[in-house]
Amino acid sequence: MSRCKERFSSLGDVLLICAVIFVGTVMASNAQQPPESQEQREESVRLDIPIEEEGAHSQGVNRKRGHSEAENEATVDRDPDEPSQKTVGAPASSMYPMSLTSSSLMPIAPELMGHHPNLPMGYGAMLPPGGSMQPKNFMTQPGVNIAGSNNVVNIGCHVQSIGSVPLATSSSQLNPVPPPGPVPTPDHVPPPNQESDDTMSTFIQELKETGKALYDKILPIPYIKDELDSVDKVFIEVGLERRVGKDSWKKLGSYHDIFPKEKGNPRIQIIEGDPGYGKSTLALQMVYDWCNEVSGSPFSGPDILICLNLRQLKGITSIAQAIKQFSLPFDSKLKLLDVEQLISKSNIWVIFDAYDEYPDQHNKDNFVMQMLKGKIGQHVNILLTTRSSCIPPALGARTGRIRLTGFDNAAQERYIRKVVTGDDEVVKKVLKQLNINPTLGVLCRAPLFSVMYAHLTHKGSMLHEISSVTGFFGHMISCFLSHTQNKLSGADESPENLQTHADTHAALDKLAFEALTSKMQQLVWDRTFFVGELGEVFYKLYVDVGILVEEKETYIPAPGKVPQHKRVVRFYHKLFGEWYAAYHLIECVKSRSYILPENINLYDLKFLFMFACGLDQPGGSQVIKLLGERKDGAKSVVLCAPQLKEWSHDIQTTVRGIVSSRIHIKGYDSRLPQRSTIQLLELASQHKIPISEVWLQGSFSSVDPDSLSLVLHSGLCLPQLSTLQELVIWTKPGREVTVDECTRLLNYAIHSQLLRKLTMEDCILPWMDSIPTSLDNVQVSWMPILSTSFLYSLRSGKWQNRSGEILTRGAYDDLVTKFRERYSNRPWQKQRRAERE
């Protein structure tokens, strides 16, 4: 027995000695391997993965239930040279965070590097060659599985196997092995968030530098390039209204109120307005507020505010790519991955400017639409500016609508005093012309026209005889060219040569027309191409005038390539493009076989057609005929017909067809379409064309007691129309009409020779014992509440319902009570209660 013990003891000693020798050999072999270089370590990627409690973010990495703290904090290191053979875990007592290192890497998952789960990011940590991952489901599992053909590494819970090598399942059996290179000490380890904070600071600083370059170069008049101003030096607040119902808008006190402070309000706001109403200028003022941390402005509050011009984003597939390419300096050291990480964890506001000029708007899968629909970037507050005729389709219920209503008289005066002159006499003279000329008064509601008018009038240009939008724009272009020719008269080019180039612009006309009428409007051209089409002298003249603007644009030749610069050309404003495109349209319609392209948004390009009709009488007549043949052309005919000086028989026939149907003058329309509609109705009446039906939909304000014209909320007036047959006044809901107002309305009806029916809706008419008997030929109806209507009986002198029952005073009082309850939250009723209090 003792002999056996001795044998086993000797055998044990032998085994022990063999084990020691084996371990020593392995350690010696490892000692002979060269240490990993600093460059190799920098190329490797460390994953510091937070372990969250059960119920944490659904896209996070959850703590695996049933394991200890030490087990959950196990560390896995992989040897770069033997990715499938050598794996060691470290217990919680180890000073090294959970990490995975490799010198040969490929993309893994965005969440691992701190990406917000809602952003469409496709970059993150790295995976050794041969590995793959399932991006849709792995983040919802207890651990993070990195799967190859036979390899499984489970980070956040136990490592079970790599290849066919079984591993220990208890953390006490895992021996810690330090990572390659020197052991970090507290002196070498940066604070946890220092690097991230430094990157964010760099990001914000570079965004502000780019923002300043945008808002610091405002040209009120394009040819006066020595008068560059910062946006805050020229900015005057325009009228703003928020949509609160299908056809209801509420006035805002300031652009500071665009994002309501109440919880649950839309994080996406569409800012709409007609051309020249100051959408882009407003966007730049918001950028100014953020860059300069303007006190009291809500736009100074977010961590990041970015303004992107959608005109430039053709082919851009993500918000991060757009920011990297257009919102950071050309020499920025920040990479696309840095941008993705920073915007994923920030309070970020993005302004998408000029959606109507976005080349990819017809691509339903573009990243802008994905963000607007809330499919990606749900944490981003979005402001999108666009023309009223080009609202993005299929927006969610939680999307707000803001519209610009332009300059009122007070805003026009503030601009003149702030930017043009402080001389009281000059201010009065400039404003007087606006009041004398109704056409100018309407046009100058648009800030672009108002600014041009103020500067040109101050410099001596006479604009008081302007009678149409075409006349105004044409005079403005002439002033630009004349000023530039005078300035360049001492240059190499003679004035005659310059005038030739100014008058001969067929190539420019064609380029503008083709760009505007293509499916993807693209009013930006490569400089080399543009000069090749137009010639160097012509190009230089139009850049000097300011009609064309040359810019430097950043682009990436191919994925992974270094960004490059190129020179591009665009019009100073899209309206200038429509002006020159109108000349080409006139040439096109000279061919009687010409048909307008079906894809054209007629109302979006209303100025193009208005200009064409005002520039050439025969060509304009043909344009109106083409518009009248389109199903969607009626509104454009209304705008364009008043631009013609004479109406041919064909024009009268087209207009007759338009006014034989219902004509709307809506309260939320801007002054220009309202003015054009009134002009069309006046001209139709003068040509003895019967006007079937006119609806004042939320636009009626009062009746002028002297002229008996209907005054609209916009300040415009609808005069007596001798051929009008039916008038419907649909007031703003909740209105109570006074006795005087009702009497004047009835007098308007009496003096309208062919009027046969007058209807009042959504209002309370006063109790009147009698109505003028001269209304013998006019049927007067009243609809205070939907499905409740009355007709005035000339025989009884009383209101009767549909059954012929007379409305008694008691029933009337009950109706008034019901009406006030129904519309108690409407402005009219609120004002009535406030006046009584």
Coordinates of C-alpha atoms in Angstrom, one line a residue, residues 49-427:
I49 CA -20.6 48.7 -23.3
P50 CA -22.9 49.9 -20.5
I51 CA -24.8 47.1 -18.8
E52 CA -28.4 48.3 -18.2
E53 CA -31.0 47.0 -15.8
E54 CA -33.9 45.0 -17.0
G55 CA -36.4 47.3 -18.6
A56 CA -33.8 49.8 -19.8
H57 CA -33.9 51.2 -23.4
S58 CA -35.2 48.6 -25.7
Q59 CA -32.3 49.1 -28.1
G60 CA -29.7 49.0 -25.3
V61 CA -27.6 46.0 -24.0
N62 CA -29.5 44.5 -21.1
R63 CA -27.9 42.9 -18.0
K64 CA -28.4 39.1 -18.1
R65 CA -30.5 37.9 -15.3
G66 CA -29.3 35.2 -12.9
H67 CA -25.6 36.2 -12.8
S68 CA -23.5 38.1 -10.3
E69 CA -22.1 41.6 -10.8
A70 CA -18.7 40.1 -11.4
E71 CA -20.0 37.8 -14.0
N72 CA -21.8 40.5 -15.8
E73 CA -18.7 42.7 -15.9
A74 CA -16.5 40.0 -17.4
T75 CA -13.9 41.2 -19.9
V76 CA -13.1 39.5 -23.2
D77 CA -9.8 40.2 -25.0
R78 CA -9.1 38.6 -28.4
D79 CA -5.5 38.2 -29.8
P80 CA -5.4 39.9 -33.2
D81 CA -3.2 37.1 -34.6
E82 CA -5.4 34.2 -33.3
P83 CA -9.0 35.5 -33.4
S84 CA -10.6 32.1 -33.0
Q85 CA -8.1 30.4 -30.6
K86 CA -7.3 32.7 -27.7
T87 CA -10.0 34.2 -25.4
V88 CA -9.6 35.2 -21.8
G89 CA -12.1 36.9 -19.5
A90 CA -11.4 39.2 -16.6
P91 CA -13.4 39.4 -13.3
A92 CA -15.0 42.5 -12.0
S93 CA -12.0 43.3 -9.9
S94 CA -10.0 43.9 -13.0
M95 CA -9.2 47.6 -13.7
Y96 CA -9.7 47.2 -17.4
P97 CA -13.1 47.9 -18.9
M98 CA -14.8 45.4 -21.0
S99 CA -13.2 45.6 -24.4
L100 CA -12.6 43.9 -27.8
T101 CA -9.5 44.7 -29.7
S102 CA -8.4 43.9 -33.2
S103 CA -6.0 45.3 -35.7
S104 CA -8.1 44.2 -38.7
L105 CA -11.6 45.5 -38.4
M106 CA -14.9 45.9 -40.2
P107 CA -18.2 47.6 -39.3
I108 CA -20.4 46.2 -36.6
A109 CA -23.3 48.1 -34.9
P110 CA -24.2 51.7 -34.4
E111 CA -25.6 51.4 -30.8
L112 CA -22.2 50.1 -29.5
M113 CA -20.6 53.5 -30.2
G114 CA -23.4 55.5 -28.5
H115 CA -25.7 56.1 -31.5
H116 CA -29.2 57.1 -30.9
P117 CA -31.5 54.2 -31.9
N118 CA -33.8 56.5 -33.9
L119 CA -31.1 57.8 -36.3
P120 CA -30.4 56.1 -39.6
M121 CA -26.8 55.5 -38.9
G122 CA -24.8 52.6 -40.3
Y123 CA -21.5 52.9 -38.6
G124 CA -20.2 52.0 -35.2
A125 CA -17.7 49.6 -33.6
M126 CA -15.7 47.1 -35.6
L127 CA -15.7 43.3 -36.1
P128 CA -12.8 41.0 -37.0
P129 CA -12.7 39.6 -40.5
G130 CA -15.0 36.6 -41.1
G131 CA -17.5 37.8 -38.5
S132 CA -21.0 39.1 -39.2
M133 CA -23.9 40.4 -37.3
Q134 CA -27.7 40.6 -37.3
P135 CA -28.4 44.3 -36.8
K136 CA -32.1 44.0 -36.3
N137 CA -32.3 41.8 -33.3
F138 CA -29.1 41.6 -31.4
M139 CA -29.5 44.7 -29.3
T140 CA -32.7 43.4 -27.7
Q141 CA -30.9 40.2 -26.4
P142 CA -29.4 39.8 -23.0
G143 CA -25.9 40.0 -24.5
V144 CA -24.3 41.1 -27.7
N145 CA -23.7 38.2 -30.1
I146 CA -21.0 38.5 -32.7
A147 CA -21.4 35.5 -34.9
G148 CA -19.1 34.0 -37.5
S149 CA -19.5 30.6 -39.1
N150 CA -18.4 28.7 -36.0
N151 CA -17.5 31.5 -33.6
V152 CA -19.7 33.0 -30.9
V153 CA -18.5 35.8 -28.5
N154 CA -21.1 36.9 -26.0
I155 CA -20.4 40.3 -24.4
G156 CA -22.3 41.1 -21.3
C157 CA -22.8 37.5 -20.2
H158 CA -20.7 34.3 -20.2
V159 CA -18.4 33.2 -23.0
Q160 CA -19.3 29.6 -23.7
S161 CA -17.2 28.7 -26.7
I162 CA -15.0 29.9 -29.5
G163 CA -14.8 27.4 -32.3
S164 CA -14.5 24.0 -30.7
V165 CA -12.6 25.1 -27.7
P166 CA -14.7 24.8 -24.5
L167 CA -14.4 27.7 -22.1
A168 CA -15.0 28.0 -18.3
T169 CA -18.5 29.1 -17.3
S170 CA -17.7 30.6 -14.0
S171 CA -16.0 34.0 -13.6
S172 CA -13.8 32.5 -10.9
Q173 CA -12.2 30.2 -13.5
L174 CA -11.3 33.1 -15.8
N175 CA -7.8 34.4 -15.4
P176 CA -7.2 38.1 -16.1
V177 CA -4.6 38.9 -18.8
P178 CA -3.6 42.5 -19.3
P179 CA -4.1 44.1 -22.7
P180 CA -1.1 44.6 -25.0
G181 CA 1.2 47.5 -24.2
P182 CA 1.9 49.3 -21.0
V183 CA -0.6 49.2 -18.2
P184 CA -2.5 52.5 -18.0
T185 CA -2.2 54.5 -14.9
P186 CA -4.6 57.2 -13.6
D187 CA -2.2 59.8 -15.1
H188 CA -2.6 58.3 -18.6
V189 CA -6.4 57.7 -18.5
P190 CA -8.4 60.8 -19.6
P191 CA -11.6 61.7 -17.7
P192 CA -14.6 59.6 -18.8
N193 CA -16.2 62.3 -21.0
Q194 CA -13.3 64.6 -21.8
E195 CA -12.7 63.3 -25.3
S196 CA -16.5 63.4 -26.1
D197 CA -16.8 66.9 -24.7
D198 CA -13.9 68.1 -26.7
T199 CA -15.3 66.7 -29.9
M200 CA -18.7 68.3 -29.2
S201 CA -17.1 71.7 -28.5
T202 CA -15.2 71.4 -31.8
F203 CA -18.4 70.4 -33.6
I204 CA -20.4 73.4 -32.2
Q205 CA -17.5 75.8 -32.9
E206 CA -17.3 74.7 -36.6
L207 CA -21.1 74.9 -37.0
K208 CA -21.1 78.4 -35.7
E209 CA -18.2 79.4 -38.1
T210 CA -20.2 78.0 -41.1
G211 CA -23.4 79.7 -39.8
K212 CA -21.7 83.0 -39.5
A213 CA -20.6 82.7 -43.2
L214 CA -24.3 82.3 -44.1
Y215 CA -25.9 85.1 -42.1
D216 CA -23.1 87.6 -42.4
K217 CA -23.4 88.2 -46.2
I218 CA -26.9 89.6 -46.8
L219 CA -27.4 91.6 -50.1
P220 CA -30.6 93.7 -49.9
I221 CA -29.9 94.8 -53.5
P222 CA -27.9 92.2 -55.5
Y223 CA -25.7 94.6 -57.5
I224 CA -24.5 96.6 -54.5
K225 CA -22.0 94.1 -53.2
D226 CA -20.1 96.6 -51.1
E227 CA -23.1 96.9 -48.7
L228 CA -23.0 93.4 -47.2
D229 CA -24.9 93.2 -44.0
S230 CA -25.4 90.7 -41.2
V231 CA -29.0 89.4 -41.1
D232 CA -29.7 91.0 -37.8
K233 CA -29.0 94.4 -39.4
V234 CA -31.7 94.0 -42.0
F235 CA -34.2 91.6 -40.4
I236 CA -37.7 92.8 -39.8
E237 CA -40.3 90.4 -38.4
V238 CA -42.9 89.4 -41.0
G239 CA -46.5 88.5 -40.2
L240 CA -46.9 84.9 -38.9
E241 CA -49.9 82.7 -38.5
R242 CA -50.3 79.2 -37.1
R243 CA -52.8 76.8 -38.6
V244 CA -55.4 75.8 -36.0
G245 CA -58.0 74.2 -38.2
K246 CA -58.6 73.2 -41.8
D247 CA -59.0 76.8 -42.9
S248 CA -58.3 78.6 -39.7
W249 CA -55.1 80.5 -38.8
K250 CA -54.1 82.2 -35.6
K251 CA -51.8 85.2 -35.6
L252 CA -48.5 84.8 -33.8
G253 CA -46.7 87.6 -32.0
S254 CA -43.2 86.7 -33.0
Y255 CA -41.1 84.0 -34.7
H256 CA -40.1 83.1 -31.1
D257 CA -43.6 81.5 -30.9
I258 CA -43.1 79.1 -33.8
F259 CA -42.4 76.2 -31.4
P260 CA -45.1 76.3 -28.7
K261 CA -43.9 76.0 -25.1
E262 CA -46.7 73.6 -24.1
K263 CA -45.9 69.9 -23.9
G264 CA -47.2 67.6 -26.6
N265 CA -46.9 70.2 -29.4
P266 CA -45.5 69.3 -32.8
R267 CA -41.7 69.0 -33.1
I268 CA -42.0 69.4 -36.9
Q269 CA -43.1 72.8 -38.2
I270 CA -43.7 73.6 -41.9
I271 CA -43.1 77.3 -42.6
E272 CA -44.8 78.2 -45.8
G273 CA -45.1 81.4 -47.8
D274 CA -45.3 82.8 -51.3
P275 CA -42.1 83.7 -53.2
G276 CA -40.2 86.6 -51.7
Y277 CA -42.0 86.4 -48.4
G278 CA -38.8 86.0 -46.4
K279 CA -38.6 82.3 -45.6
S280 CA -34.9 82.0 -46.1
T281 CA -34.2 85.3 -44.3
L282 CA -36.2 84.1 -41.3
A283 CA -34.1 80.8 -41.3
L284 CA -30.9 82.8 -41.2
Q285 CA -32.1 84.9 -38.3
M286 CA -32.7 81.7 -36.4
V287 CA -29.1 80.7 -37.2
Y288 CA -27.9 84.1 -36.0
D289 CA -29.8 83.7 -32.7
W290 CA -28.2 80.3 -32.0
C291 CA -24.7 81.3 -33.1
N292 CA -24.8 84.4 -30.9
E293 CA -26.8 82.9 -28.1
V294 CA -29.3 85.8 -28.3
S295 CA -31.0 86.3 -25.0
G296 CA -34.8 85.5 -25.0
S297 CA -34.7 83.7 -28.3
P298 CA -35.8 80.0 -28.1
F299 CA -33.4 79.3 -31.0
S300 CA -30.4 80.0 -28.8
G301 CA -31.5 77.1 -26.6
P302 CA -30.7 73.8 -28.4
D303 CA -27.3 72.2 -28.2
I304 CA -27.1 72.2 -32.0
L305 CA -29.0 74.2 -34.7
I306 CA -28.2 73.5 -38.3
C307 CA -29.6 75.1 -41.4
L308 CA -29.4 73.1 -44.6
N309 CA -30.4 74.5 -48.0
L310 CA -32.3 71.6 -49.7
R311 CA -31.3 73.0 -53.1
Q312 CA -27.8 71.6 -52.5
L313 CA -28.8 68.1 -51.2
K314 CA -29.2 66.2 -54.4
G315 CA -28.2 62.6 -53.9
I316 CA -27.5 63.1 -50.1
T317 CA -28.7 60.1 -48.2
S318 CA -28.5 61.0 -44.6
I319 CA -28.6 64.0 -42.3
A320 CA -25.1 63.3 -41.0
Q321 CA -23.8 63.3 -44.6
A322 CA -25.5 66.6 -45.3
I323 CA -24.0 68.2 -42.2
K324 CA -20.6 66.9 -42.9
Q325 CA -20.6 68.1 -46.4
F326 CA -22.4 71.4 -46.1
S327 CA -22.4 72.6 -42.5
L328 CA -18.7 72.0 -41.5
P329 CA -15.6 73.7 -42.8
F330 CA -13.8 72.1 -45.7
D331 CA -10.8 71.2 -43.6
S332 CA -12.8 69.9 -40.6
K333 CA -11.1 67.0 -38.8
L334 CA -14.5 65.6 -37.8
K335 CA -15.4 62.4 -39.6
L336 CA -18.8 61.2 -40.7
L337 CA -18.8 58.8 -37.8
D338 CA -18.1 61.7 -35.4
V339 CA -21.1 63.7 -36.7
E340 CA -23.4 60.7 -36.4
Q341 CA -22.4 60.1 -32.8
L342 CA -22.7 63.8 -31.9
I343 CA -26.2 64.4 -33.4
S344 CA -27.5 61.1 -31.9
K345 CA -27.0 62.3 -28.3
S346 CA -27.8 66.0 -28.6
N347 CA -30.8 68.3 -28.4
I348 CA -30.7 69.2 -32.1
W349 CA -32.8 71.5 -34.3
V350 CA -32.6 71.3 -38.1
I351 CA -33.8 73.9 -40.5
F352 CA -34.5 72.5 -44.0
D353 CA -34.7 75.6 -46.2
A354 CA -36.4 75.7 -49.6
Y355 CA -38.2 72.3 -49.9
D356 CA -39.7 73.6 -53.2
E357 CA -36.2 73.6 -54.7
Y358 CA -35.3 70.2 -53.3
P359 CA -34.1 68.1 -56.3
D360 CA -35.0 64.7 -54.5
Q361 CA -38.5 65.7 -53.4
H362 CA -40.1 63.2 -55.8
N363 CA -38.1 60.4 -54.3
K364 CA -40.5 59.1 -51.5
D365 CA -37.6 57.4 -49.7
N366 CA -35.4 60.5 -49.4
F367 CA -34.0 61.0 -45.9
V368 CA -35.9 64.3 -45.5
M369 CA -39.3 62.6 -45.9
Q370 CA -38.2 59.8 -43.7
M371 CA -37.5 62.4 -40.9
L372 CA -40.7 64.3 -41.6
K373 CA -42.7 61.1 -41.3
G374 CA -41.0 60.2 -38.0
K375 CA -39.4 57.0 -39.3
I376 CA -35.9 58.2 -38.4
G377 CA -34.5 61.0 -36.2
Q378 CA -37.5 61.1 -33.9
H379 CA -35.5 63.2 -31.4
V380 CA -34.8 66.0 -33.9
N381 CA -36.9 69.2 -34.0
I382 CA -37.4 70.2 -37.6
L383 CA -38.3 73.5 -39.4
L384 CA -39.0 73.2 -43.1
T385 CA -39.5 76.2 -45.3
T386 CA -41.3 76.0 -48.6
R387 CA -43.6 77.8 -51.0
S388 CA -47.3 77.4 -50.1
S389 CA -47.9 75.6 -53.4
C390 CA -45.3 72.9 -52.5
I391 CA -46.2 71.3 -49.1
P392 CA -44.6 67.9 -48.5
P393 CA -47.3 65.1 -48.9
A394 CA -48.6 62.7 -46.3
L395 CA -47.3 64.5 -43.2
G396 CA -48.1 63.1 -39.7
A397 CA -50.9 64.5 -37.5
R398 CA -48.2 66.0 -35.2
T399 CA -46.9 68.4 -37.8
G400 CA -47.5 72.1 -37.3
R401 CA -48.1 74.6 -40.1
I402 CA -46.9 78.2 -40.0
R403 CA -47.4 80.7 -42.8
L404 CA -45.8 84.0 -43.5
T405 CA -48.2 86.8 -44.3
G406 CA -45.6 89.4 -45.3
F407 CA -45.0 93.1 -44.4
D408 CA -47.8 95.3 -43.2
N409 CA -47.5 99.1 -43.4
A410 CA -45.8 99.2 -40.0
A411 CA -43.2 96.6 -41.0
Q412 CA -42.5 98.5 -44.3
E413 CA -41.8 101.6 -42.3
R414 CA -39.6 99.9 -39.8
Y415 CA -37.5 98.4 -42.6
I416 CA -37.0 101.8 -44.3
R417 CA -36.0 103.5 -41.1
K418 CA -33.7 100.6 -40.0
V419 CA -31.9 99.9 -43.3
V420 CA -32.6 102.6 -45.9
T421 CA -32.8 106.0 -44.2
G422 CA -34.0 107.6 -41.0
D423 CA -35.0 110.9 -42.7
D424 CA -38.7 111.4 -41.9
E425 CA -39.5 113.2 -45.2
V426 CA -37.9 110.5 -47.3
V427 CA -39.8 107.8 -45.4

